[in-house]
PDB file of C-alpha atoms in Angstrom:
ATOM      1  CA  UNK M   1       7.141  25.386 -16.145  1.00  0.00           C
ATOM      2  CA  UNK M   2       5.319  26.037 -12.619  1.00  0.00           C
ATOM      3  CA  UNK M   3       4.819  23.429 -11.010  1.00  0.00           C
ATOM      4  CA  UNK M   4       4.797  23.792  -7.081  1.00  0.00           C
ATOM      5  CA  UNK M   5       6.124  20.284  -5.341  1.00  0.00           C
ATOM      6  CA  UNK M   6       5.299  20.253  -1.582  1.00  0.00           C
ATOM      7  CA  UNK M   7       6.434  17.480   0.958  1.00  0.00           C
ATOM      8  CA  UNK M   8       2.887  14.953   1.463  1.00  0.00           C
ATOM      9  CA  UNK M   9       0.805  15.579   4.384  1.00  0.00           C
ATOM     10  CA  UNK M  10      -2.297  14.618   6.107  1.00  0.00           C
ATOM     11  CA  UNK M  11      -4.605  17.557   5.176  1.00  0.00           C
ATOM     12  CA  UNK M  12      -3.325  16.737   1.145  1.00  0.00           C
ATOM     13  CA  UNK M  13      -5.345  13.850   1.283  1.00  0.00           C
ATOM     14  CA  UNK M  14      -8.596  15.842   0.588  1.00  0.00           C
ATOM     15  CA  UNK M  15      -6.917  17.745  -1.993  1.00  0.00           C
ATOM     16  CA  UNK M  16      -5.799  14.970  -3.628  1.00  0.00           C
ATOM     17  CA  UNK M  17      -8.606  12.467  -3.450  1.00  0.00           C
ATOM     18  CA  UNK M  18     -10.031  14.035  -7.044  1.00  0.00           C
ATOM     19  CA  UNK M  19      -7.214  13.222  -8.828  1.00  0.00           C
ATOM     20  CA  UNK M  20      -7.309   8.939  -7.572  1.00  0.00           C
ATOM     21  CA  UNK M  21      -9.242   6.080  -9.736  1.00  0.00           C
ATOM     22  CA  UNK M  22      -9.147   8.368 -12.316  1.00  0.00           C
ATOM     23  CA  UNK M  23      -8.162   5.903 -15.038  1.00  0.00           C
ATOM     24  CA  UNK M  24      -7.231   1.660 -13.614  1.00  0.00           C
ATOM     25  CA  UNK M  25      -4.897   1.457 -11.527  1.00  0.00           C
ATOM     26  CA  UNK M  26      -4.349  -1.879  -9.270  1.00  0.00           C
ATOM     27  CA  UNK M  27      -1.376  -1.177  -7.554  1.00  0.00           C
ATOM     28  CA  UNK M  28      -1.996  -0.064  -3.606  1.00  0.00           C
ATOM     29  CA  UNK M  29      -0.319   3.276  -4.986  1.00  0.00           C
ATOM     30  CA  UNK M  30      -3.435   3.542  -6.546  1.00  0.00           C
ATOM     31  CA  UNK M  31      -5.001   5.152  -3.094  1.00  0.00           C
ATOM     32  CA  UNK M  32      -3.699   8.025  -1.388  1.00  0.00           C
ATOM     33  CA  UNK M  33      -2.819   6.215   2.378  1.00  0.00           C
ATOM     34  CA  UNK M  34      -0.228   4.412   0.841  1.00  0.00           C
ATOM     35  CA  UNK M  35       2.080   7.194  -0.866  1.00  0.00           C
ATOM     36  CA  UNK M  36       1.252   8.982   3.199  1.00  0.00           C
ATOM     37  CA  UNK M  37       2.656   5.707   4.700  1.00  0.00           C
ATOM     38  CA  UNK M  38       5.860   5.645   2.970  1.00  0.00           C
ATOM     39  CA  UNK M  39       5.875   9.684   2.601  1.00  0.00           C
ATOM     40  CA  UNK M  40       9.347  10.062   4.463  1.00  0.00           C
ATOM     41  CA  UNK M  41      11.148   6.951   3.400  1.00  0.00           C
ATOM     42  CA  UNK M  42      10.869   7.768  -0.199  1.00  0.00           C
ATOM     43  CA  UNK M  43      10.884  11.927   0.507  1.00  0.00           C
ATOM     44  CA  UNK M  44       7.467  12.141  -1.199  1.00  0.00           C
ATOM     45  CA  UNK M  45       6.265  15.161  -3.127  1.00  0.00           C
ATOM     46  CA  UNK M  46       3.222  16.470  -5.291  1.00  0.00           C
ATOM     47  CA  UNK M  47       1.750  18.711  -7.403  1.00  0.00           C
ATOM     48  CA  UNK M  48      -1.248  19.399  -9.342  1.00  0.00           C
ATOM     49  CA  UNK M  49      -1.118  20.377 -12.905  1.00  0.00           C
ATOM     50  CA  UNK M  50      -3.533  22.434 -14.945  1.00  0.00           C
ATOM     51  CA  UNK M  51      -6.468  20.916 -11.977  1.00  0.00           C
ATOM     52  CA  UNK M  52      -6.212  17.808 -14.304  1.00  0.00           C
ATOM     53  CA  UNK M  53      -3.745  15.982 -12.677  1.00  0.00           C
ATOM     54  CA  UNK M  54      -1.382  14.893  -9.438  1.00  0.00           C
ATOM     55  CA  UNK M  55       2.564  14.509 -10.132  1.00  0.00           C
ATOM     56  CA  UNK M  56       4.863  13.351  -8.137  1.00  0.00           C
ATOM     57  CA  UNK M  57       8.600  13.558  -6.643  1.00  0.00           C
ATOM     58  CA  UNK M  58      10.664  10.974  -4.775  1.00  0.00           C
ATOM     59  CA  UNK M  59      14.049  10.921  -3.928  1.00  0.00           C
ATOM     60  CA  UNK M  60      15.816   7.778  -2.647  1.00  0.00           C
ATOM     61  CA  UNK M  61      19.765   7.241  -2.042  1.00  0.00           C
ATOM     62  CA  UNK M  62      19.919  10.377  -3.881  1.00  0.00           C
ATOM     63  CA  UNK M  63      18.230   9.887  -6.686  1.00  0.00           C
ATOM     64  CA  UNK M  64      15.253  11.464  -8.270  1.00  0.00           C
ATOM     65  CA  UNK M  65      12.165  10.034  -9.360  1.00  0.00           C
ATOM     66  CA  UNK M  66       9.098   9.892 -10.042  1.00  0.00           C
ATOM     67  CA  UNK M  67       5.690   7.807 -10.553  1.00  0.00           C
ATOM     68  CA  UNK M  68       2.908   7.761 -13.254  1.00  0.00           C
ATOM     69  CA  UNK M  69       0.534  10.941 -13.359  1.00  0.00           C
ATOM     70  CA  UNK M  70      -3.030  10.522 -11.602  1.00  0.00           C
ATOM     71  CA  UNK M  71      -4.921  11.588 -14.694  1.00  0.00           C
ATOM     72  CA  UNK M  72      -7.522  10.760 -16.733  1.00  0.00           C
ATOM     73  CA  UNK M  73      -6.671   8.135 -18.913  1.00  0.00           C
ATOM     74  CA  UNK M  74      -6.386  10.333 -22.191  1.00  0.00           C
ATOM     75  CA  UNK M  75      -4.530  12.665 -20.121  1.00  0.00           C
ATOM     76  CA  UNK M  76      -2.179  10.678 -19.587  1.00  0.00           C
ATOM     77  CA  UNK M  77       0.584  11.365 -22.228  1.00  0.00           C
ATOM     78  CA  UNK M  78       0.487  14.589 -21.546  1.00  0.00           C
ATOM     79  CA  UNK M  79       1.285  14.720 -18.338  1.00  0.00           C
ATOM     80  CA  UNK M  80       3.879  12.587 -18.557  1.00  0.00           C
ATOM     81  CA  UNK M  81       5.484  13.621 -21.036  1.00  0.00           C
ATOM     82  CA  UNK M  82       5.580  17.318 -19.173  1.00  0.00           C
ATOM     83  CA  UNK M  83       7.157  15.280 -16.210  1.00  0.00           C
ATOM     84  CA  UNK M  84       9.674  14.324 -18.725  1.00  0.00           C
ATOM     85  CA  UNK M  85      10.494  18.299 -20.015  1.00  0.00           C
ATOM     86  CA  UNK M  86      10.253  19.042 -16.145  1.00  0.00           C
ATOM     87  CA  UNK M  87      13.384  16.568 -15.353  1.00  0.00           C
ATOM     88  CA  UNK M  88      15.007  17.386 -18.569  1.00  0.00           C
ATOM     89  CA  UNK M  89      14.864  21.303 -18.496  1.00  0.00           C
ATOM     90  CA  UNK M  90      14.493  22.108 -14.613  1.00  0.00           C
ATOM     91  CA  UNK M  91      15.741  19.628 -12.503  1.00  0.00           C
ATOM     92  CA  UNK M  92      18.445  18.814 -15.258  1.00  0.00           C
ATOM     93  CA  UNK M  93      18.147  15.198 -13.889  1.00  0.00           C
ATOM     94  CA  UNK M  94      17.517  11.917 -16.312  1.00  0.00           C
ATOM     95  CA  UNK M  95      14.139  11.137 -16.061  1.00  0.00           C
ATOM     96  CA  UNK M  96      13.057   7.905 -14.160  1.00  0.00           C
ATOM     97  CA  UNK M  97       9.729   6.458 -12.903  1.00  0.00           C
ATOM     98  CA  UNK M  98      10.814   4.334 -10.452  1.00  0.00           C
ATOM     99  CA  UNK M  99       6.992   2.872 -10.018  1.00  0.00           C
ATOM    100  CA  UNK M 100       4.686   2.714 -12.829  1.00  0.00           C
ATOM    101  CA  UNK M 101       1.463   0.429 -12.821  1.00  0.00           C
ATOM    102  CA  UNK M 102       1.128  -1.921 -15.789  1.00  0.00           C
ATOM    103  CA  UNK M 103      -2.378   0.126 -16.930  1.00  0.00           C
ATOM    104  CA  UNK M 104      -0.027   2.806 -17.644  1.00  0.00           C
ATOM    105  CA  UNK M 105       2.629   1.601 -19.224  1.00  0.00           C
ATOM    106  CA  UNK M 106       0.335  -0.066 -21.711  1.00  0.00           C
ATOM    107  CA  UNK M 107      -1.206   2.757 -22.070  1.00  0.00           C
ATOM    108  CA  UNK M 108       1.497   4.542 -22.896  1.00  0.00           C
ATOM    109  CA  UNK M 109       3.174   2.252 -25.562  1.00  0.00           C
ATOM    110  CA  UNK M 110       6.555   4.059 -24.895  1.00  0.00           C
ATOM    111  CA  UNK M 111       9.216   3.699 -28.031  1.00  0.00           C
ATOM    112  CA  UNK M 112      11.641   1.629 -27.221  1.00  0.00           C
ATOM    113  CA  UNK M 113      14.119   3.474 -28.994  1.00  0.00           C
ATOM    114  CA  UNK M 114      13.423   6.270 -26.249  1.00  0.00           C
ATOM    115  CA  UNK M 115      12.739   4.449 -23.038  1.00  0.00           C
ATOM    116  CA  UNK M 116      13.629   1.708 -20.887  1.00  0.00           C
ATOM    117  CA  UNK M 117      10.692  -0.225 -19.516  1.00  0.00           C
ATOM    118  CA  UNK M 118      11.766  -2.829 -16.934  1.00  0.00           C
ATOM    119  CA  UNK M 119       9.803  -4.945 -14.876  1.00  0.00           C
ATOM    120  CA  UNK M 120      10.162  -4.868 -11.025  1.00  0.00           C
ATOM    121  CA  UNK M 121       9.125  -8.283 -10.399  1.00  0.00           C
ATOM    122  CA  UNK M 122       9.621  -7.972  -6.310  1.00  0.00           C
ATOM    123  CA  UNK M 123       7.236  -4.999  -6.625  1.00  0.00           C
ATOM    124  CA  UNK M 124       4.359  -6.772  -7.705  1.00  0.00           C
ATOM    125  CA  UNK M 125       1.431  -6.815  -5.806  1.00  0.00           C
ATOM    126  CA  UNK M 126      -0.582  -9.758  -5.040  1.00  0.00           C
ATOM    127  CA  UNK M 127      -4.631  -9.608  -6.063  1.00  0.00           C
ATOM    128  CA  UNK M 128      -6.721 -12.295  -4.474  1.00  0.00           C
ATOM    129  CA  UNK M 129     -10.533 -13.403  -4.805  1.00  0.00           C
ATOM    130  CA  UNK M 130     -12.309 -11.194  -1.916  1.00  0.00           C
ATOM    131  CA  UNK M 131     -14.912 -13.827  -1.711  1.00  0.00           C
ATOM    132  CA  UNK M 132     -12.995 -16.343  -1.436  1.00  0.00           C
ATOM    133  CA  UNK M 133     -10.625 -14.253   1.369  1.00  0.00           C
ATOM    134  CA  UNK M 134     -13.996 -13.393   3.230  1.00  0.00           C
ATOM    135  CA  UNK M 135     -15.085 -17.030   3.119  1.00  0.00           C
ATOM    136  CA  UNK M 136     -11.627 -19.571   3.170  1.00  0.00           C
ATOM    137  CA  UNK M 137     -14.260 -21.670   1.248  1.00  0.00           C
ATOM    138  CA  UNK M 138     -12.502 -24.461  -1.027  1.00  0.00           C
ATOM    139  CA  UNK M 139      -9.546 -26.946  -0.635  1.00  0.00           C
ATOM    140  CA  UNK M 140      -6.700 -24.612  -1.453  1.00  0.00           C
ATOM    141  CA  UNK M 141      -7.155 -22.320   1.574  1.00  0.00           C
ATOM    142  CA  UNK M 142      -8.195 -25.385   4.218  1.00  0.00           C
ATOM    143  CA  UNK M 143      -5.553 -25.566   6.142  1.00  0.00           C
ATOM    144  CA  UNK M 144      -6.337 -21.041   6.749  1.00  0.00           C
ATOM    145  CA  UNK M 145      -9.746 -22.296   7.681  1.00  0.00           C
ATOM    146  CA  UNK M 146      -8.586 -24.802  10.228  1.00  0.00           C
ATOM    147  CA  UNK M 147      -6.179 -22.370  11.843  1.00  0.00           C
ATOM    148  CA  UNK M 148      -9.138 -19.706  11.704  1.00  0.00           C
ATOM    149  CA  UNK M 149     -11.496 -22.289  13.111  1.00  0.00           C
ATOM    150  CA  UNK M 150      -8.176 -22.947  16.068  1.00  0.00           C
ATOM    151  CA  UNK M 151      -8.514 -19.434  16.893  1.00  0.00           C
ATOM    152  CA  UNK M 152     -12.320 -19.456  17.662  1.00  0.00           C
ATOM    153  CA  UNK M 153     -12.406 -22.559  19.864  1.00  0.00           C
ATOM    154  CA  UNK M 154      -9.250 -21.494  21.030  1.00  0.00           C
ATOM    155  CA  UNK M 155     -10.241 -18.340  22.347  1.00  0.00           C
ATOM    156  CA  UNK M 156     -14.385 -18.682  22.566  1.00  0.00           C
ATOM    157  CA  UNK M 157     -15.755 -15.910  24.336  1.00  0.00           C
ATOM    158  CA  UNK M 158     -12.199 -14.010  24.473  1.00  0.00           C
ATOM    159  CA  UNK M 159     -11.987 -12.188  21.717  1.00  0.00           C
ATOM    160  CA  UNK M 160     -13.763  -9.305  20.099  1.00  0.00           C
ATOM    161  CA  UNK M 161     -13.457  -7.545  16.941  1.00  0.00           C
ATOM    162  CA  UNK M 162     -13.917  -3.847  16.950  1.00  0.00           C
ATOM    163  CA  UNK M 163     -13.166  -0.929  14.753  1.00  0.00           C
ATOM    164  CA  UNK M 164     -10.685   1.369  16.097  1.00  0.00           C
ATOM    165  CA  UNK M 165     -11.168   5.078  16.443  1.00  0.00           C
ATOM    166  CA  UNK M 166      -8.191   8.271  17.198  1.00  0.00           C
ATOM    167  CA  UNK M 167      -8.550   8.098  20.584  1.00  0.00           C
ATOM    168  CA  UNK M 168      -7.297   4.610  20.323  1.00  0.00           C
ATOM    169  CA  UNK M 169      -4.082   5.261  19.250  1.00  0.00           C
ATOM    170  CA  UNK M 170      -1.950   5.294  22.228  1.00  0.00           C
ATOM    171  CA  UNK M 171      -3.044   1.813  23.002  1.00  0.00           C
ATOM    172  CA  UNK M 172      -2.314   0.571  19.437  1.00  0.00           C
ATOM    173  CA  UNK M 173       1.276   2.464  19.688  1.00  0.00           C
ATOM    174  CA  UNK M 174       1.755   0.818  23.067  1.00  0.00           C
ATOM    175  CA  UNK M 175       0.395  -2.963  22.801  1.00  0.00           C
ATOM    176  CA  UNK M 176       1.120  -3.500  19.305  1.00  0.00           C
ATOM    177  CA  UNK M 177       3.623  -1.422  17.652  1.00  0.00           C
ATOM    178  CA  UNK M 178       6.542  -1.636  20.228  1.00  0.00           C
ATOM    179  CA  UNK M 179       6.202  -5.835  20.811  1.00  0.00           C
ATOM    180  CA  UNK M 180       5.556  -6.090  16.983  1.00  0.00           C
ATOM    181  CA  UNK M 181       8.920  -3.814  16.137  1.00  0.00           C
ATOM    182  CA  UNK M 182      11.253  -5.456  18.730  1.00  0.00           C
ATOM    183  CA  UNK M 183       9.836  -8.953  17.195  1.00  0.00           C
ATOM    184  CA  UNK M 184      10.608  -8.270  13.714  1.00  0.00           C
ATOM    185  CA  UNK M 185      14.240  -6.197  14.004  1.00  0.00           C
ATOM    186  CA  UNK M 186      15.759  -9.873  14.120  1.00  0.00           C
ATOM    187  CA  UNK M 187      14.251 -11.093  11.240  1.00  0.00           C
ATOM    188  CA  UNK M 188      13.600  -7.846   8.717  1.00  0.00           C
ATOM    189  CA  UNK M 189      16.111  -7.684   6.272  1.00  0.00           C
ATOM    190  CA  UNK M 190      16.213  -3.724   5.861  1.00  0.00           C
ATOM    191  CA  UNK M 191      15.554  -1.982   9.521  1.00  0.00           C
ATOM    192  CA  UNK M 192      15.686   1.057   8.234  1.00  0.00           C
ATOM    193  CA  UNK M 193      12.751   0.556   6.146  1.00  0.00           C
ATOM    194  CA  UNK M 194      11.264  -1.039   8.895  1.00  0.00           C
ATOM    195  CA  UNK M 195      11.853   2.093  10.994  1.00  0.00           C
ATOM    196  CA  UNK M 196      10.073   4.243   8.839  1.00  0.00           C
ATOM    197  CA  UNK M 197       7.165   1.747   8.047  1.00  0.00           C
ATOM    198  CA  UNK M 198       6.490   1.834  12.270  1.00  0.00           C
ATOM    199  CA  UNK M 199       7.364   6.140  11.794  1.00  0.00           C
ATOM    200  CA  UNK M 200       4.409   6.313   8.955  1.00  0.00           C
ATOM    201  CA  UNK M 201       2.007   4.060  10.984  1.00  0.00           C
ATOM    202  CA  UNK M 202       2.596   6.202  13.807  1.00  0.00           C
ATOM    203  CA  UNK M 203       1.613   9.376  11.307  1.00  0.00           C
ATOM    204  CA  UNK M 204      -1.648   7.516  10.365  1.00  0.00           C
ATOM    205  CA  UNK M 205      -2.445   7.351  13.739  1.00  0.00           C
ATOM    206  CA  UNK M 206      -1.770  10.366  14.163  1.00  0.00           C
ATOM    207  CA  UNK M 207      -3.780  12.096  11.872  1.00  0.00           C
ATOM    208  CA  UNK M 208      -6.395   9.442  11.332  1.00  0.00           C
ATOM    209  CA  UNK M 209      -8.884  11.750  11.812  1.00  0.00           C
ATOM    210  CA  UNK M 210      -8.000  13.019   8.495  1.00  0.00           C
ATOM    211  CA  UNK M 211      -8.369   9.739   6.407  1.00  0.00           C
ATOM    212  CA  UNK M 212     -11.964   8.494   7.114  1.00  0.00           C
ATOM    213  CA  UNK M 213     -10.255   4.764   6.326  1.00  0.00           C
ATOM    214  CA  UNK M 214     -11.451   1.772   8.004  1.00  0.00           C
ATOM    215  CA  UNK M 215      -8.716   0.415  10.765  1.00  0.00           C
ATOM    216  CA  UNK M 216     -10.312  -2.275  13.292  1.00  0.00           C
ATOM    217  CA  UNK M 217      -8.428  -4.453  15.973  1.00  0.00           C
ATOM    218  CA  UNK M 218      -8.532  -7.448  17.801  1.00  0.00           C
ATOM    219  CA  UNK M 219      -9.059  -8.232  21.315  1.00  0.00           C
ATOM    220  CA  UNK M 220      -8.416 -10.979  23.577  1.00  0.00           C
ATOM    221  CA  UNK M 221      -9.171 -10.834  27.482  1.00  0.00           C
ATOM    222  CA  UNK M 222      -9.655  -6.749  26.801  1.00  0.00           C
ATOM    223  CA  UNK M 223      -6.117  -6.170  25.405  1.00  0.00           C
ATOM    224  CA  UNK M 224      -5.631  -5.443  21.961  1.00  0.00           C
ATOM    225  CA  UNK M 225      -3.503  -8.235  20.126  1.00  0.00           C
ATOM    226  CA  UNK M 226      -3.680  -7.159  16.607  1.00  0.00           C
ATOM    227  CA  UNK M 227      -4.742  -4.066  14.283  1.00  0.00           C
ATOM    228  CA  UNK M 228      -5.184  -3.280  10.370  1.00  0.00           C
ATOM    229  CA  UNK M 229      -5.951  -0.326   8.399  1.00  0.00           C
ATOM    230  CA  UNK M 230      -7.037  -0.613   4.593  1.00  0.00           C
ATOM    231  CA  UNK M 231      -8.124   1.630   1.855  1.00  0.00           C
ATOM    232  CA  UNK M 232     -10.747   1.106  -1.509  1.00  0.00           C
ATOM    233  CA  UNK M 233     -10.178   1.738  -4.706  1.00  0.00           C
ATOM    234  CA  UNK M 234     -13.971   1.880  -5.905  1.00  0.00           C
ATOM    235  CA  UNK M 235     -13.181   2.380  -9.433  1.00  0.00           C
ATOM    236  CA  UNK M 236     -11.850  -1.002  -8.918  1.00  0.00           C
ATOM    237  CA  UNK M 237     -13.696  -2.385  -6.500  1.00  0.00           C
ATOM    238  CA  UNK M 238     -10.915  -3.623  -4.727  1.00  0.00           C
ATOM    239  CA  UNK M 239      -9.726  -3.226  -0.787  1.00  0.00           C
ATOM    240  CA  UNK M 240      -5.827  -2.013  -0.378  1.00  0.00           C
ATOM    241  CA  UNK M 241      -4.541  -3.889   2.893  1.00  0.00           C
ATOM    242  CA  UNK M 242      -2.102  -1.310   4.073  1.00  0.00           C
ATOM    243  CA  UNK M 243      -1.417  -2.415   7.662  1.00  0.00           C
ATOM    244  CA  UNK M 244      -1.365  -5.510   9.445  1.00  0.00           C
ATOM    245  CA  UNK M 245       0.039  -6.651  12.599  1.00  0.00           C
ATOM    246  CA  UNK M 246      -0.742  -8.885  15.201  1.00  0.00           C
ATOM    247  CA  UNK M 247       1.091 -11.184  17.923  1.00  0.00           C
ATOM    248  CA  UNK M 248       2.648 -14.096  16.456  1.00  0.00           C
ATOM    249  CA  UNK M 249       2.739 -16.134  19.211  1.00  0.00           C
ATOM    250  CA  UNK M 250      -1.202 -16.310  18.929  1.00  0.00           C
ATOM    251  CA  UNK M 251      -2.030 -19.025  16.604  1.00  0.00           C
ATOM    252  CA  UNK M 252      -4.783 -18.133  14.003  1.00  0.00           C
ATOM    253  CA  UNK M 253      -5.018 -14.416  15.049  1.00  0.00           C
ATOM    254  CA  UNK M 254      -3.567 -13.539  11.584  1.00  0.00           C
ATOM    255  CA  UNK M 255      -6.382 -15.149   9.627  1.00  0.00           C
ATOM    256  CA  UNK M 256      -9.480 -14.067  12.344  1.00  0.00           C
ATOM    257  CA  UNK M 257      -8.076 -10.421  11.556  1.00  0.00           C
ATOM    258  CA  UNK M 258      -7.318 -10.777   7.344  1.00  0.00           C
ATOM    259  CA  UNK M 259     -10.734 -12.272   7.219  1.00  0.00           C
ATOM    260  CA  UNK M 260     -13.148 -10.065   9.877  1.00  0.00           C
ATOM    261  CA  UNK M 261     -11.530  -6.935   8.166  1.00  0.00           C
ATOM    262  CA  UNK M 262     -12.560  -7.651   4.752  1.00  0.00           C
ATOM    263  CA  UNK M 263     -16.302  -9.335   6.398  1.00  0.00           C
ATOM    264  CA  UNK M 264     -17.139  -5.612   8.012  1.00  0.00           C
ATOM    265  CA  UNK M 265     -14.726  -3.553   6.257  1.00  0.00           C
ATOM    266  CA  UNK M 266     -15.072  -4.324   2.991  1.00  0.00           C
ATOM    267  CA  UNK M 267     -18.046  -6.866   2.030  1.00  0.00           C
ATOM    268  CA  UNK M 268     -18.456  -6.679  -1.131  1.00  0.00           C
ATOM    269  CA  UNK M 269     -15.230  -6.002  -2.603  1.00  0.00           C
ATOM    270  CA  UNK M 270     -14.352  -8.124  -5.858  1.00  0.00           C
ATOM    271  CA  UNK M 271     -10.162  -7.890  -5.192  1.00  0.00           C
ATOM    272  CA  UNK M 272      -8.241  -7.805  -2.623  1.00  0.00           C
ATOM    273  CA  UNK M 273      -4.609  -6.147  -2.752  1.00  0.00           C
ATOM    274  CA  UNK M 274      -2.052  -7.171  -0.040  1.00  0.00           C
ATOM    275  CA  UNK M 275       0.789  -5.481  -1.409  1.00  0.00           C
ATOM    276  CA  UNK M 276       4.163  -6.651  -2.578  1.00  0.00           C
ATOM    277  CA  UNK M 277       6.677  -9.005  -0.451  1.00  0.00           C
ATOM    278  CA  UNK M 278       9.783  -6.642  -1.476  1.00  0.00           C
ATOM    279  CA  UNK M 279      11.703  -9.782  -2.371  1.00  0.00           C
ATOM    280  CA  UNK M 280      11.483 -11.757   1.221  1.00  0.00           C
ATOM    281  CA  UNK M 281      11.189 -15.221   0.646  1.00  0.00           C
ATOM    282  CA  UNK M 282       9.386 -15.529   3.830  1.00  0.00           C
ATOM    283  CA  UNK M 283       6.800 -12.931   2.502  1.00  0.00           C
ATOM    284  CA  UNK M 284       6.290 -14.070  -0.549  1.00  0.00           C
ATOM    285  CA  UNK M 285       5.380 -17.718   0.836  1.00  0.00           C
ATOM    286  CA  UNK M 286       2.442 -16.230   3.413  1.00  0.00           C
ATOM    287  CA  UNK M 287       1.500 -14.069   0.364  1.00  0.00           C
ATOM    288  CA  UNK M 288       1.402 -17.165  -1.995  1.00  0.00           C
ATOM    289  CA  UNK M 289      -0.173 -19.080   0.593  1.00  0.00           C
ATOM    290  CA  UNK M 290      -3.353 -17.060  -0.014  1.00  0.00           C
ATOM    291  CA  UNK M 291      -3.007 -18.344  -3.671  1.00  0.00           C
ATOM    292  CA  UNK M 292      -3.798 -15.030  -5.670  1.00  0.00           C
ATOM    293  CA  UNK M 293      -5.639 -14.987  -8.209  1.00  0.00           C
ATOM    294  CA  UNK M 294      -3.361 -12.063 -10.285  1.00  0.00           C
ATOM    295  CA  UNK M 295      -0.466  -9.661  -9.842  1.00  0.00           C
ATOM    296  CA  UNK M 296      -0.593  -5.836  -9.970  1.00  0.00           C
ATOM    297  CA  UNK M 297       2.990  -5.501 -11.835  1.00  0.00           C
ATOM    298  CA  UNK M 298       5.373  -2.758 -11.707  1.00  0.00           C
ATOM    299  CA  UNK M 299       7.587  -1.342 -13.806  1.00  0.00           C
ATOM    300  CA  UNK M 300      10.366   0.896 -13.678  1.00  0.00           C
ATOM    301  CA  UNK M 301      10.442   3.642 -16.959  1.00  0.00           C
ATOM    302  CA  UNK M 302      13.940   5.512 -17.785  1.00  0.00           C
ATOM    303  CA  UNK M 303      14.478   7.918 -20.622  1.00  0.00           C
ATOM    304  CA  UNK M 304      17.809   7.043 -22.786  1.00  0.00           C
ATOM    305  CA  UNK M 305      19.796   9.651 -22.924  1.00  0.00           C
TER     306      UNK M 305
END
């Protein structure tokens, strides 16, 4: 079996771009800036089989994996099921998806009897309304309003909104990403994941020239105070929030930014994905804060040997 695994870079994307929405997918793996973000903390790798279809190769703590084919829908047994001879008869390594959306694994209907499904319930992403995110209309998200609201009388005739282009990226790197990094090494539960989560920002930056995704910024008094990047997944309809950061200390920045993103970014999106909380409890209360309306769920998928 040929198949040629590379290490992910920036010029794959264009290569690659055929081969996403595909067949549903909700999960933010389901666009190509994501698997670039975390391309080095998870040693990413990919192929393309028979021009029908993108696999892929991770290795973390030393152990192989991989995730669900980008396929067509029908396609999709086969290719996975060649992922499965691939482990078994090249890599002589037991086979294991350590991130499969649930579309697939439905999909699928694995036997039991061969494969262990398991659900990764820290993985999960959370959906939410896009209207309703665009809007903060209604008494659940009131109290995001008022500290949206905080922000604009706060900071009236302070602030501006702007879309942020390559030849901003030093002043990203230098106002956001080094305050933002020193403020969260106290609190982040895993700094080396944090490490390389500032490394793949930095490589987006880098080469965002090569993405054509949205990223915008806020400023106050002329210096930039917080930035996001984001992705869509038309076949869905939905916006992928990859990126977010912005100075804590600024009450209601967080919410101005979530919600003027999505406003010029992404107007008429029906979903919203903002990712997974990777088991923090502090995460997972902003993220529930938001009330979503639906999960993207996760699964791992090992072969029984």
């Amino acid at each position: 079996m040929n198949l040629n695994f590379k290490p992910v870079e920036a010029e794959d994307m264009s290569r690659l771009h055929p081969f996403y929405g595909l067949r549903p997918n909700r999960t933010c793996d389901s666009v190509f800036l994501d698997s670039f973000l975390w391309k080095d903390y998870y040693k990413v790798k990919c192929a393309v089989s028979e021009d029908r279809a993108a696999l892929w190769l991770m290795e973390k703590d030393g152990i192989l994996s991989s995730a669900m084919p980008l396929c067509k829908e029908e396609d999709l047994p086969h290719f996975f099921y060649q992922m499965v001879d691939y482990f078994d008869n090249v890599l002589h390594k037991p086979f294991y998806i350590s991130l499969a959306d649930a579309e697939a694994v439905e999909y699928l209907d694995l036997d039991p009897e061969k494969f262990e499904v398991t659900e990764l319930d820290d993985l999960k992403d959370y959906l939410y309304d896009g209207n309703a995110m665009r809007t903060l209309a209604g008494k659940k998200l009131h109290k995001k309003k008022n500290r949206l609201n905080g922000f604009l009388k706060t900071y009236e005739g302070r602030y501006e909104y702007r879309r942020i282009c390559c030849s901003d990226r030093q002043e990203v790197w230098q106002c956001i990403m080094e305050k933002w990094r020193q403020q969260k090494v106290e609190s982040y539960e895993n700094e080396i994941s944090l490490d390389y989560e500032v490394a793949g920002i930095h490589d987006i930056l880098k080469n965002c020239s090569a993405f054509n995704v949205p990223m915008a910024g806020v400023y106050i008094d002329g210096e930039l105070k917080a930035f996001t990047v984001g992705s869509l997944n038309e076949r869905e309809n939905m916006a992928v929030i990859h990126i977010e950061k912005a100075d804590p200390e600024i009450n209601g920045l967080y919410q101005f930014i979530n919600q003027q993103f999505l406003v010029h970014e992404f107007p008429d999106v029906a979903l919203v994905n903002r990712e997974d909380d990777v088991g923090m409890p502090g995460l997972r209360k902003a993220k529930m804060s938001y009330y979503p309306v639906d999960f993207a769920r996760k699964y791992s998928v090992k072969k029984k040997y």
